[in-house]
Amino acid sequence: MVNAFFTTLARGLDELSGGGGGGLSSLPSFLRAAALLRGLHSQLTLLVGQLHLPPGGRWLDEYMDETARLWDACLAVKLGLAAVERYCAAASCAVAALDDWLQDPSPLSTRQVMRAISASRREAMAAEEENRALSDSRIAPLSLQLDERRAADARLSGFNGFRGLLYALHNASSLLLLILAGGACAAGSPTDSADNTTGGGFMASIATLQKRMADEAGDGAAAGTIRMREFRCARAAAEAAREEVERAAAAAGGSKCVDGDGAVKDKADELKAWVDVLRAGTDGLVCQLDDFLDDIVEGRKELSDLCSH
């Protein structure tokens, strides 16, 4: 079972590193990262009963400390996602205004589209400002960094190998939480790959994922911005739709507009598609994190009860 834990960890990290077309900054990758985080924690708690650990030992304190860190990080990511959800609501109003414009492209409808898109732009800027502050105040203090000990460190064999499992969970969860926090809050630069990540096993998988994170940080969103791909695409689609409406209004010269080439409809449809993807993905990620928080509560209670008996 212990070997199965490390195998699951390495395979999950490798699959995440392989990624898809959206890279590590896409909602599908965030969902995979959250699912892996939850699965590793559940597997760890199941293993405790098979390791014959001493009741009330130091191992329980270390588990409680680690899960407290996971709890705080997930709550911070959820706060970041709440700001993205508020942007979705504002962008949905812009989509509705564009639909109304397509039905009646009057000067009044044009002004309503401009106001709605401007409101969504302000909401996006507010989300990034709030989430930068969130990153500084709630995420940075958690020190989501790799444990510098080598996997062969004798201390990691303590408590019948439990400390080694917790060490692996700590390192993997640090990277997974950095992926989630970078996507939902503000894009920070991951730490450079440490020398002790060049070995085999799960540490090699961690090193590969860490390198990909660094590569994407180098050519992705600017520092201090929400890195989530779907969020950035929705913002770009809103601006593109605004430009097409402005072009149609300028061509009409103050009279009723005409979407002769269908450009406004195309941009409106693109915005609606991105907003739908963003809303569904964000909702799914919040549900994953809520389930993980429930797992942490249950795991802490289960292991405390185990010690008391």
PDB file of C-alpha atoms in Angstrom:
ATOM      1  CA  MET A   1       0.000   0.000   0.000  1.00  0.00           C
ATOM      2  CA  VAL A   2       2.860   2.397   0.750  1.00  0.00           C
ATOM      3  CA  ASN A   3       4.373   1.737  -2.668  1.00  0.00           C
ATOM      4  CA  ALA A   4       0.947   2.228  -4.217  1.00  0.00           C
ATOM      5  CA  PHE A   5       0.790   5.688  -2.640  1.00  0.00           C
ATOM      6  CA  PHE A   6       4.077   6.750  -4.208  1.00  0.00           C
ATOM      7  CA  THR A   7       3.062   5.208  -7.534  1.00  0.00           C
ATOM      8  CA  THR A   8      -0.234   7.113  -7.528  1.00  0.00           C
ATOM      9  CA  LEU A   9       1.574  10.312  -6.616  1.00  0.00           C
ATOM     10  CA  ALA A  10       4.182  10.000  -9.372  1.00  0.00           C
ATOM     11  CA  ARG A  11       1.632   8.979 -12.014  1.00  0.00           C
ATOM     12  CA  GLY A  12      -0.692  11.846 -11.097  1.00  0.00           C
ATOM     13  CA  LEU A  13       2.111  14.412 -11.266  1.00  0.00           C
ATOM     14  CA  ASP A  14       3.349  13.012 -14.580  1.00  0.00           C
ATOM     15  CA  GLU A  15      -0.145  13.187 -16.081  1.00  0.00           C
ATOM     16  CA  LEU A  16      -0.455  16.767 -14.905  1.00  0.00           C
ATOM     17  CA  SER A  17       2.935  17.629 -16.401  1.00  0.00           C
ATOM     18  CA  GLY A  18       1.824  16.115 -19.719  1.00  0.00           C
ATOM     19  CA  GLY A  19      -1.193  18.391 -19.561  1.00  0.00           C
ATOM     20  CA  GLY A  20      -3.399  19.374 -22.436  1.00  0.00           C
ATOM     21  CA  GLY A  21      -3.635  22.196 -24.914  1.00  0.00           C
ATOM     22  CA  GLY A  22      -4.509  24.720 -22.228  1.00  0.00           C
ATOM     23  CA  GLY A  23      -1.395  24.041 -20.173  1.00  0.00           C
ATOM     24  CA  LEU A  24      -1.181  24.147 -16.387  1.00  0.00           C
ATOM     25  CA  SER A  25      -3.108  27.434 -16.315  1.00  0.00           C
ATOM     26  CA  SER A  26      -6.349  25.976 -17.654  1.00  0.00           C
ATOM     27  CA  LEU A  27      -9.378  24.892 -15.642  1.00  0.00           C
ATOM     28  CA  PRO A  28      -9.047  21.214 -16.687  1.00  0.00           C
ATOM     29  CA  SER A  29      -5.542  21.223 -15.175  1.00  0.00           C
ATOM     30  CA  PHE A  30      -6.816  22.920 -12.020  1.00  0.00           C
ATOM     31  CA  LEU A  31      -9.521  20.272 -11.683  1.00  0.00           C
ATOM     32  CA  ARG A  32      -6.961  17.486 -12.124  1.00  0.00           C
ATOM     33  CA  ALA A  33      -4.674  19.113  -9.553  1.00  0.00           C
ATOM     34  CA  ALA A  34      -7.507  19.403  -7.020  1.00  0.00           C
ATOM     35  CA  ALA A  35      -8.599  15.798  -7.628  1.00  0.00           C
ATOM     36  CA  LEU A  36      -5.022  14.558  -7.173  1.00  0.00           C
ATOM     37  CA  LEU A  37      -4.629  16.561  -3.978  1.00  0.00           C
ATOM     38  CA  ARG A  38      -7.820  15.084  -2.568  1.00  0.00           C
ATOM     39  CA  GLY A  39      -6.937  11.547  -3.644  1.00  0.00           C
ATOM     40  CA  LEU A  40      -3.471  11.654  -2.070  1.00  0.00           C
ATOM     41  CA  HIS A  41      -4.840  12.870   1.237  1.00  0.00           C
ATOM     42  CA  SER A  42      -7.529  10.177   1.294  1.00  0.00           C
ATOM     43  CA  GLN A  43      -4.974   7.488   0.476  1.00  0.00           C
ATOM     44  CA  LEU A  44      -2.690   8.726   3.247  1.00  0.00           C
ATOM     45  CA  THR A  45      -5.410   8.575   5.893  1.00  0.00           C
ATOM     46  CA  LEU A  46      -6.307   5.033   4.824  1.00  0.00           C
ATOM     47  CA  LEU A  47      -2.671   3.971   5.194  1.00  0.00           C
ATOM     48  CA  VAL A  48      -2.457   5.150   8.785  1.00  0.00           C
ATOM     49  CA  GLY A  49      -4.482   2.200  10.020  1.00  0.00           C
ATOM     50  CA  GLN A  50      -1.989  -0.218   8.427  1.00  0.00           C
ATOM     51  CA  LEU A  51       1.191   1.334   9.814  1.00  0.00           C
ATOM     52  CA  HIS A  52       0.553   0.444  13.482  1.00  0.00           C
ATOM     53  CA  LEU A  53       1.395   3.918  14.702  1.00  0.00           C
ATOM     54  CA  PRO A  54       1.624   4.700  18.426  1.00  0.00           C
ATOM     55  CA  PRO A  55      -1.519   6.405  19.729  1.00  0.00           C
ATOM     56  CA  GLY A  56      -1.148  10.102  20.387  1.00  0.00           C
ATOM     57  CA  GLY A  57       2.402  10.248  19.014  1.00  0.00           C
ATOM     58  CA  ARG A  58       4.249  13.062  17.315  1.00  0.00           C
ATOM     59  CA  TRP A  59       3.051  11.710  13.969  1.00  0.00           C
ATOM     60  CA  LEU A  60      -0.485  12.973  14.721  1.00  0.00           C
ATOM     61  CA  ASP A  61       0.820  16.488  15.450  1.00  0.00           C
ATOM     62  CA  GLU A  62       2.699  16.496  12.137  1.00  0.00           C
ATOM     63  CA  TYR A  63      -0.418  15.345  10.289  1.00  0.00           C
ATOM     64  CA  MET A  64      -2.497  18.042  11.978  1.00  0.00           C
ATOM     65  CA  ASP A  65       0.048  20.720  11.050  1.00  0.00           C
ATOM     66  CA  GLU A  66       0.127  19.623   7.415  1.00  0.00           C
ATOM     67  CA  THR A  67      -3.645  19.442   7.039  1.00  0.00           C
ATOM     68  CA  ALA A  68      -4.004  22.857   8.709  1.00  0.00           C
ATOM     69  CA  ARG A  69      -1.727  24.248   6.001  1.00  0.00           C
ATOM     70  CA  LEU A  70      -3.797  22.537   3.294  1.00  0.00           C
ATOM     71  CA  TRP A  71      -6.989  23.901   4.846  1.00  0.00           C
ATOM     72  CA  ASP A  72      -5.737  27.502   4.889  1.00  0.00           C
ATOM     73  CA  ALA A  73      -4.449  27.291   1.314  1.00  0.00           C
ATOM     74  CA  CYS A  74      -7.717  25.873  -0.024  1.00  0.00           C
ATOM     75  CA  LEU A  75      -9.762  28.564   1.716  1.00  0.00           C
ATOM     76  CA  ALA A  76      -7.526  31.215   0.126  1.00  0.00           C
ATOM     77  CA  VAL A  77      -7.973  29.669  -3.326  1.00  0.00           C
ATOM     78  CA  LYS A  78     -11.745  29.589  -2.789  1.00  0.00           C
ATOM     79  CA  LEU A  79     -11.709  33.311  -1.992  1.00  0.00           C
ATOM     80  CA  GLY A  80      -9.846  33.890  -5.249  1.00  0.00           C
ATOM     81  CA  LEU A  81     -12.402  31.848  -7.159  1.00  0.00           C
ATOM     82  CA  ALA A  82     -15.223  33.910  -5.617  1.00  0.00           C
ATOM     83  CA  ALA A  83     -13.774  36.988  -7.340  1.00  0.00           C
ATOM     84  CA  VAL A  84     -13.701  35.103 -10.650  1.00  0.00           C
ATOM     85  CA  GLU A  85     -17.338  34.103 -10.112  1.00  0.00           C
ATOM     86  CA  ARG A  86     -18.258  37.766  -9.649  1.00  0.00           C
ATOM     87  CA  TYR A  87     -16.593  38.509 -12.969  1.00  0.00           C
ATOM     88  CA  CYS A  88     -18.672  35.728 -14.569  1.00  0.00           C
ATOM     89  CA  ALA A  89     -21.848  37.418 -13.344  1.00  0.00           C
ATOM     90  CA  ALA A  90     -20.773  40.766 -14.841  1.00  0.00           C
ATOM     91  CA  ALA A  91     -19.698  39.145 -18.121  1.00  0.00           C
ATOM     92  CA  SER A  92     -23.054  37.359 -18.325  1.00  0.00           C
ATOM     93  CA  CYS A  93     -24.758  40.764 -18.222  1.00  0.00           C
ATOM     94  CA  ALA A  94     -22.557  41.821 -21.145  1.00  0.00           C
ATOM     95  CA  VAL A  95     -23.631  38.699 -23.050  1.00  0.00           C
ATOM     96  CA  ALA A  96     -27.292  39.543 -22.398  1.00  0.00           C
ATOM     97  CA  ALA A  97     -26.756  43.126 -23.580  1.00  0.00           C
ATOM     98  CA  LEU A  98     -25.137  41.865 -26.780  1.00  0.00           C
ATOM     99  CA  ASP A  99     -28.080  39.523 -27.380  1.00  0.00           C
ATOM    100  CA  ASP A 100     -30.445  42.487 -26.987  1.00  0.00           C
ATOM    101  CA  TRP A 101     -28.324  44.523 -29.407  1.00  0.00           C
ATOM    102  CA  LEU A 102     -28.500  41.775 -32.014  1.00  0.00           C
ATOM    103  CA  GLN A 103     -32.312  41.859 -31.734  1.00  0.00           C
ATOM    104  CA  ASP A 104     -32.480  45.666 -31.835  1.00  0.00           C
ATOM    105  CA  PRO A 105     -29.165  47.355 -32.763  1.00  0.00           C
ATOM    106  CA  SER A 106     -30.354  50.832 -31.806  1.00  0.00           C
ATOM    107  CA  PRO A 107     -28.198  53.618 -30.326  1.00  0.00           C
ATOM    108  CA  LEU A 108     -29.762  52.893 -26.921  1.00  0.00           C
ATOM    109  CA  SER A 109     -28.810  49.202 -27.188  1.00  0.00           C
ATOM    110  CA  THR A 110     -25.305  50.237 -28.221  1.00  0.00           C
ATOM    111  CA  ARG A 111     -24.895  52.360 -25.084  1.00  0.00           C
ATOM    112  CA  GLN A 112     -26.191  49.493 -22.939  1.00  0.00           C
ATOM    113  CA  VAL A 113     -23.630  47.120 -24.476  1.00  0.00           C
ATOM    114  CA  MET A 114     -20.825  49.598 -23.792  1.00  0.00           C
ATOM    115  CA  ARG A 115     -21.914  50.038 -20.181  1.00  0.00           C
ATOM    116  CA  ALA A 116     -22.208  46.294 -19.603  1.00  0.00           C
ATOM    117  CA  ILE A 117     -18.807  45.516 -21.081  1.00  0.00           C
ATOM    118  CA  SER A 118     -17.225  48.389 -19.139  1.00  0.00           C
ATOM    119  CA  ALA A 119     -18.773  46.988 -15.963  1.00  0.00           C
ATOM    120  CA  SER A 120     -17.313  43.541 -16.692  1.00  0.00           C
ATOM    121  CA  ARG A 121     -13.912  45.144 -17.332  1.00  0.00           C
ATOM    122  CA  ARG A 122     -14.061  46.915 -13.954  1.00  0.00           C
ATOM    123  CA  GLU A 123     -15.048  43.650 -12.266  1.00  0.00           C
ATOM    124  CA  ALA A 124     -12.074  41.884 -13.862  1.00  0.00           C
ATOM    125  CA  MET A 125      -9.692  44.600 -12.716  1.00  0.00           C
ATOM    126  CA  ALA A 126     -11.180  44.487  -9.217  1.00  0.00           C
ATOM    127  CA  ALA A 127     -10.786  40.697  -9.141  1.00  0.00           C
ATOM    128  CA  GLU A 128      -7.105  40.944 -10.028  1.00  0.00           C
ATOM    129  CA  GLU A 129      -6.497  43.672  -7.452  1.00  0.00           C
ATOM    130  CA  GLU A 130      -8.302  41.730  -4.721  1.00  0.00           C
ATOM    131  CA  ASN A 131      -6.519  38.521  -5.604  1.00  0.00           C
ATOM    132  CA  ARG A 132      -3.081  40.145  -5.602  1.00  0.00           C
ATOM    133  CA  ALA A 133      -3.782  41.292  -2.054  1.00  0.00           C
ATOM    134  CA  LEU A 134      -5.103  37.822  -1.219  1.00  0.00           C
ATOM    135  CA  SER A 135      -1.933  36.240  -2.564  1.00  0.00           C
ATOM    136  CA  ASP A 136       0.218  38.517  -0.403  1.00  0.00           C
ATOM    137  CA  SER A 137      -1.838  38.230   2.779  1.00  0.00           C
ATOM    138  CA  ARG A 138      -3.094  34.633   2.766  1.00  0.00           C
ATOM    139  CA  ILE A 139      -0.999  32.532   0.371  1.00  0.00           C
ATOM    140  CA  ALA A 140       2.545  33.904   0.679  1.00  0.00           C
ATOM    141  CA  PRO A 141       2.688  33.292   4.479  1.00  0.00           C
ATOM    142  CA  LEU A 142       1.938  29.588   3.897  1.00  0.00           C
ATOM    143  CA  SER A 143       5.387  29.143   2.289  1.00  0.00           C
ATOM    144  CA  LEU A 144       4.288  26.719  -0.405  1.00  0.00           C
ATOM    145  CA  GLN A 145       7.808  25.462  -1.043  1.00  0.00           C
ATOM    146  CA  LEU A 146       9.511  22.110  -1.319  1.00  0.00           C
ATOM    147  CA  ASP A 147      10.940  20.461   1.782  1.00  0.00           C
ATOM    148  CA  GLU A 148      14.696  20.564   1.231  1.00  0.00           C
ATOM    149  CA  ARG A 149      15.388  17.210   2.861  1.00  0.00           C
ATOM    150  CA  ARG A 150      16.471  14.390   0.595  1.00  0.00           C
ATOM    151  CA  ALA A 151      14.176  11.429   0.167  1.00  0.00           C
ATOM    152  CA  ALA A 152      16.871   9.213   1.694  1.00  0.00           C
ATOM    153  CA  ASP A 153      16.997  11.274   4.915  1.00  0.00           C
ATOM    154  CA  ALA A 154      16.843   8.846   7.838  1.00  0.00           C
ATOM    155  CA  ARG A 155      14.335  11.066   9.618  1.00  0.00           C
ATOM    156  CA  LEU A 156      11.780  10.345   6.896  1.00  0.00           C
ATOM    157  CA  SER A 157      11.587   6.680   7.874  1.00  0.00           C
ATOM    158  CA  GLY A 158      10.126   7.626  11.243  1.00  0.00           C
ATOM    159  CA  PHE A 159       6.808   6.260  12.473  1.00  0.00           C
ATOM    160  CA  ASN A 160       7.008   3.166  10.284  1.00  0.00           C
ATOM    161  CA  GLY A 161       7.375   5.280   7.158  1.00  0.00           C
ATOM    162  CA  PHE A 162       4.503   7.663   7.903  1.00  0.00           C
ATOM    163  CA  ARG A 163       6.838  10.649   8.031  1.00  0.00           C
ATOM    164  CA  GLY A 164       8.082   9.799   4.530  1.00  0.00           C
ATOM    165  CA  LEU A 165       4.497   9.670   3.265  1.00  0.00           C
ATOM    166  CA  LEU A 166       3.764  13.012   4.866  1.00  0.00           C
ATOM    167  CA  TYR A 167       6.941  14.432   3.331  1.00  0.00           C
ATOM    168  CA  ALA A 168       5.804  13.292  -0.108  1.00  0.00           C
ATOM    169  CA  LEU A 169       2.332  14.755   0.439  1.00  0.00           C
ATOM    170  CA  HIS A 170       3.861  18.052   1.591  1.00  0.00           C
ATOM    171  CA  ASN A 171       6.041  18.436  -1.494  1.00  0.00           C
ATOM    172  CA  ALA A 172       3.369  17.353  -3.969  1.00  0.00           C
ATOM    173  CA  SER A 173       0.659  19.459  -2.361  1.00  0.00           C
ATOM    174  CA  SER A 174       2.917  22.535  -2.325  1.00  0.00           C
ATOM    175  CA  LEU A 175       3.230  22.405  -6.113  1.00  0.00           C
ATOM    176  CA  LEU A 176      -0.433  21.535  -6.655  1.00  0.00           C
ATOM    177  CA  LEU A 177      -1.538  24.424  -4.451  1.00  0.00           C
ATOM    178  CA  LEU A 178       0.837  26.788  -6.244  1.00  0.00           C
ATOM    179  CA  ILE A 179      -0.823  25.789  -9.527  1.00  0.00           C
ATOM    180  CA  LEU A 180      -4.277  26.455  -8.061  1.00  0.00           C
ATOM    181  CA  ALA A 181      -3.254  29.691  -6.358  1.00  0.00           C
ATOM    182  CA  GLY A 182      -1.501  30.989  -9.462  1.00  0.00           C
ATOM    183  CA  GLY A 183      -4.583  30.309 -11.538  1.00  0.00           C
ATOM    184  CA  ALA A 184      -7.200  31.679  -9.169  1.00  0.00           C
ATOM    185  CA  CYS A 185      -5.335  34.434  -7.366  1.00  0.00           C
ATOM    186  CA  ALA A 186      -2.243  36.076  -8.825  1.00  0.00           C
ATOM    187  CA  ALA A 187       0.445  34.678 -11.059  1.00  0.00           C
ATOM    188  CA  GLY A 188       3.557  34.268  -8.975  1.00  0.00           C
ATOM    189  CA  SER A 189       6.833  32.727 -10.069  1.00  0.00           C
ATOM    190  CA  PRO A 190       7.477  29.193  -8.786  1.00  0.00           C
ATOM    191  CA  THR A 191      10.702  28.578  -6.933  1.00  0.00           C
ATOM    192  CA  ASP A 192      13.637  27.233  -8.920  1.00  0.00           C
ATOM    193  CA  SER A 193      14.032  23.469  -9.037  1.00  0.00           C
ATOM    194  CA  ALA A 194      16.017  22.350  -6.041  1.00  0.00           C
ATOM    195  CA  ASP A 195      18.987  20.029  -6.310  1.00  0.00           C
ATOM    196  CA  ASN A 196      17.234  17.355  -4.273  1.00  0.00           C
ATOM    197  CA  THR A 197      14.513  16.980  -6.896  1.00  0.00           C
ATOM    198  CA  THR A 198      16.817  15.395  -9.427  1.00  0.00           C
ATOM    199  CA  GLY A 199      16.578  11.882  -8.037  1.00  0.00           C
ATOM    200  CA  GLY A 200      14.275   9.113  -9.096  1.00  0.00           C
ATOM    201  CA  GLY A 201      10.776   8.177  -8.015  1.00  0.00           C
ATOM    202  CA  PHE A 202       8.175  10.759  -7.155  1.00  0.00           C
ATOM    203  CA  MET A 203      10.824  13.478  -6.669  1.00  0.00           C
ATOM    204  CA  ALA A 204      11.699  13.214 -10.361  1.00  0.00           C
ATOM    205  CA  SER A 205       8.012  13.723 -11.168  1.00  0.00           C
ATOM    206  CA  ILE A 206       7.936  16.751  -8.874  1.00  0.00           C
ATOM    207  CA  ALA A 207      11.014  18.188 -10.612  1.00  0.00           C
ATOM    208  CA  THR A 208       9.405  17.739 -14.039  1.00  0.00           C
ATOM    209  CA  LEU A 209       6.209  19.461 -12.952  1.00  0.00           C
ATOM    210  CA  GLN A 210       8.155  22.252 -11.290  1.00  0.00           C
ATOM    211  CA  LYS A 211      10.122  22.857 -14.477  1.00  0.00           C
ATOM    212  CA  ARG A 212       6.958  23.060 -16.540  1.00  0.00           C
ATOM    213  CA  MET A 213       5.498  25.548 -14.067  1.00  0.00           C
ATOM    214  CA  ALA A 214       8.604  27.711 -14.441  1.00  0.00           C
ATOM    215  CA  ASP A 215       8.480  27.462 -18.243  1.00  0.00           C
ATOM    216  CA  GLU A 216       4.830  28.527 -18.382  1.00  0.00           C
ATOM    217  CA  ALA A 217       5.442  31.373 -15.931  1.00  0.00           C
ATOM    218  CA  GLY A 218       8.079  32.698 -18.313  1.00  0.00           C
ATOM    219  CA  ASP A 219       5.766  33.030 -21.322  1.00  0.00           C
ATOM    220  CA  GLY A 220       2.291  33.264 -19.801  1.00  0.00           C
ATOM    221  CA  ALA A 221       0.387  36.021 -18.016  1.00  0.00           C
ATOM    222  CA  ALA A 222       2.197  39.006 -16.551  1.00  0.00           C
ATOM    223  CA  ALA A 223       3.162  38.843 -12.885  1.00  0.00           C
ATOM    224  CA  GLY A 224       0.374  39.917 -10.561  1.00  0.00           C
ATOM    225  CA  THR A 225      -2.456  38.886 -12.893  1.00  0.00           C
ATOM    226  CA  ILE A 226      -4.895  35.998 -12.686  1.00  0.00           C
ATOM    227  CA  ARG A 227      -3.255  33.272 -14.760  1.00  0.00           C
ATOM    228  CA  MET A 228      -6.402  31.248 -15.487  1.00  0.00           C
ATOM    229  CA  ARG A 229      -6.594  30.833 -19.274  1.00  0.00           C
ATOM    230  CA  GLU A 230     -10.387  30.836 -19.477  1.00  0.00           C
ATOM    231  CA  PHE A 231     -10.584  34.072 -17.470  1.00  0.00           C
ATOM    232  CA  ARG A 232      -8.127  35.796 -19.788  1.00  0.00           C
ATOM    233  CA  CYS A 233      -9.893  34.490 -22.898  1.00  0.00           C
ATOM    234  CA  ALA A 234     -13.275  35.731 -21.633  1.00  0.00           C
ATOM    235  CA  ARG A 235     -11.801  39.186 -21.017  1.00  0.00           C
ATOM    236  CA  ALA A 236     -10.281  39.277 -24.490  1.00  0.00           C
ATOM    237  CA  ALA A 237     -13.562  38.138 -26.068  1.00  0.00           C
ATOM    238  CA  ALA A 238     -15.454  40.922 -24.274  1.00  0.00           C
ATOM    239  CA  GLU A 239     -13.057  43.539 -25.608  1.00  0.00           C
ATOM    240  CA  ALA A 240     -13.293  42.087 -29.120  1.00  0.00           C
ATOM    241  CA  ALA A 241     -17.097  42.238 -28.973  1.00  0.00           C
ATOM    242  CA  ARG A 242     -16.915  45.837 -27.790  1.00  0.00           C
ATOM    243  CA  GLU A 243     -14.704  46.774 -30.750  1.00  0.00           C
ATOM    244  CA  GLU A 244     -17.113  45.202 -33.239  1.00  0.00           C
ATOM    245  CA  VAL A 245     -20.099  47.042 -31.757  1.00  0.00           C
ATOM    246  CA  GLU A 246     -18.162  50.306 -31.858  1.00  0.00           C
ATOM    247  CA  ARG A 247     -17.254  49.651 -35.501  1.00  0.00           C
ATOM    248  CA  ALA A 248     -20.883  48.949 -36.400  1.00  0.00           C
ATOM    249  CA  ALA A 249     -22.033  52.087 -34.554  1.00  0.00           C
ATOM    250  CA  ALA A 250     -19.436  54.242 -36.311  1.00  0.00           C
ATOM    251  CA  ALA A 251     -20.511  52.876 -39.687  1.00  0.00           C
ATOM    252  CA  ALA A 252     -24.172  53.636 -38.889  1.00  0.00           C
ATOM    253  CA  GLY A 253     -23.382  57.283 -38.139  1.00  0.00           C
ATOM    254  CA  GLY A 254     -25.922  57.689 -35.335  1.00  0.00           C
ATOM    255  CA  SER A 255     -28.742  55.725 -36.954  1.00  0.00           C
ATOM    256  CA  LYS A 256     -29.722  52.124 -36.380  1.00  0.00           C
ATOM    257  CA  CYS A 257     -26.744  49.770 -36.651  1.00  0.00           C
ATOM    258  CA  VAL A 258     -26.511  46.774 -38.945  1.00  0.00           C
ATOM    259  CA  ASP A 259     -24.420  43.675 -38.270  1.00  0.00           C
ATOM    260  CA  GLY A 260     -24.011  43.077 -41.973  1.00  0.00           C
ATOM    261  CA  ASP A 261     -21.057  40.704 -41.880  1.00  0.00           C
ATOM    262  CA  GLY A 262     -22.147  38.955 -38.680  1.00  0.00           C
ATOM    263  CA  ALA A 263     -18.988  40.040 -36.854  1.00  0.00           C
ATOM    264  CA  VAL A 264     -20.835  41.188 -33.729  1.00  0.00           C
ATOM    265  CA  LYS A 265     -22.777  37.935 -33.525  1.00  0.00           C
ATOM    266  CA  ASP A 266     -19.565  35.925 -33.892  1.00  0.00           C
ATOM    267  CA  LYS A 267     -17.873  37.852 -31.081  1.00  0.00           C
ATOM    268  CA  ALA A 268     -20.969  37.659 -28.897  1.00  0.00           C
ATOM    269  CA  ASP A 269     -21.128  33.896 -29.375  1.00  0.00           C
ATOM    270  CA  GLU A 270     -17.417  33.612 -28.556  1.00  0.00           C
ATOM    271  CA  LEU A 271     -17.853  35.610 -25.358  1.00  0.00           C
ATOM    272  CA  LYS A 272     -20.862  33.524 -24.314  1.00  0.00           C
ATOM    273  CA  ALA A 273     -18.915  30.305 -24.913  1.00  0.00           C
ATOM    274  CA  TRP A 274     -15.957  31.442 -22.789  1.00  0.00           C
ATOM    275  CA  VAL A 275     -18.183  32.698 -19.979  1.00  0.00           C
ATOM    276  CA  ASP A 276     -20.063  29.381 -19.918  1.00  0.00           C
ATOM    277  CA  VAL A 277     -16.784  27.434 -19.787  1.00  0.00           C
ATOM    278  CA  LEU A 278     -15.415  29.739 -17.083  1.00  0.00           C
ATOM    279  CA  ARG A 279     -18.547  29.500 -14.940  1.00  0.00           C
ATOM    280  CA  ALA A 280     -18.865  25.716 -15.217  1.00  0.00           C
ATOM    281  CA  GLY A 281     -15.173  25.118 -14.556  1.00  0.00           C
ATOM    282  CA  THR A 282     -15.060  27.484 -11.600  1.00  0.00           C
ATOM    283  CA  ASP A 283     -18.158  25.897 -10.072  1.00  0.00           C
ATOM    284  CA  GLY A 284     -16.601  22.453 -10.499  1.00  0.00           C
ATOM    285  CA  LEU A 285     -13.353  23.548  -8.892  1.00  0.00           C
ATOM    286  CA  VAL A 286     -15.149  25.083  -5.902  1.00  0.00           C
ATOM    287  CA  CYS A 287     -17.036  21.800  -5.437  1.00  0.00           C
ATOM    288  CA  GLN A 288     -13.751  19.855  -5.564  1.00  0.00           C
ATOM    289  CA  LEU A 289     -12.217  22.095  -2.908  1.00  0.00           C
ATOM    290  CA  ASP A 290     -15.327  21.874  -0.717  1.00  0.00           C
ATOM    291  CA  ASP A 291     -15.181  18.081  -0.911  1.00  0.00           C
ATOM    292  CA  PHE A 292     -11.480  18.173  -0.027  1.00  0.00           C
ATOM    293  CA  LEU A 293     -12.144  20.374   2.996  1.00  0.00           C
ATOM    294  CA  ASP A 294     -14.799  17.884   4.114  1.00  0.00           C
ATOM    295  CA  ASP A 295     -12.219  15.103   3.687  1.00  0.00           C
ATOM    296  CA  ILE A 296      -9.748  16.990   5.882  1.00  0.00           C
ATOM    297  CA  VAL A 297     -12.340  17.398   8.637  1.00  0.00           C
ATOM    298  CA  GLU A 298     -13.219  13.705   8.432  1.00  0.00           C
ATOM    299  CA  GLY A 299      -9.570  12.624   8.304  1.00  0.00           C
ATOM    300  CA  ARG A 300      -8.595  14.663  11.354  1.00  0.00           C
ATOM    301  CA  LYS A 301     -11.539  13.267  13.290  1.00  0.00           C
ATOM    302  CA  GLU A 302     -10.819   9.708  12.166  1.00  0.00           C
ATOM    303  CA  LEU A 303      -7.156   9.796  13.169  1.00  0.00           C
ATOM    304  CA  SER A 304      -7.932  11.528  16.477  1.00  0.00           C
ATOM    305  CA  ASP A 305     -10.488   8.808  17.247  1.00  0.00           C
ATOM    306  CA  LEU A 306      -7.921   6.178  16.266  1.00  0.00           C
ATOM    307  CA  CYS A 307      -5.498   7.559  18.836  1.00  0.00           C
ATOM    308  CA  SER A 308      -8.137   7.788  21.551  1.00  0.00           C
ATOM    309  CA  HIS A 309      -8.918   4.092  21.099  1.00  0.00           C
TER     310      HIS A 309
END
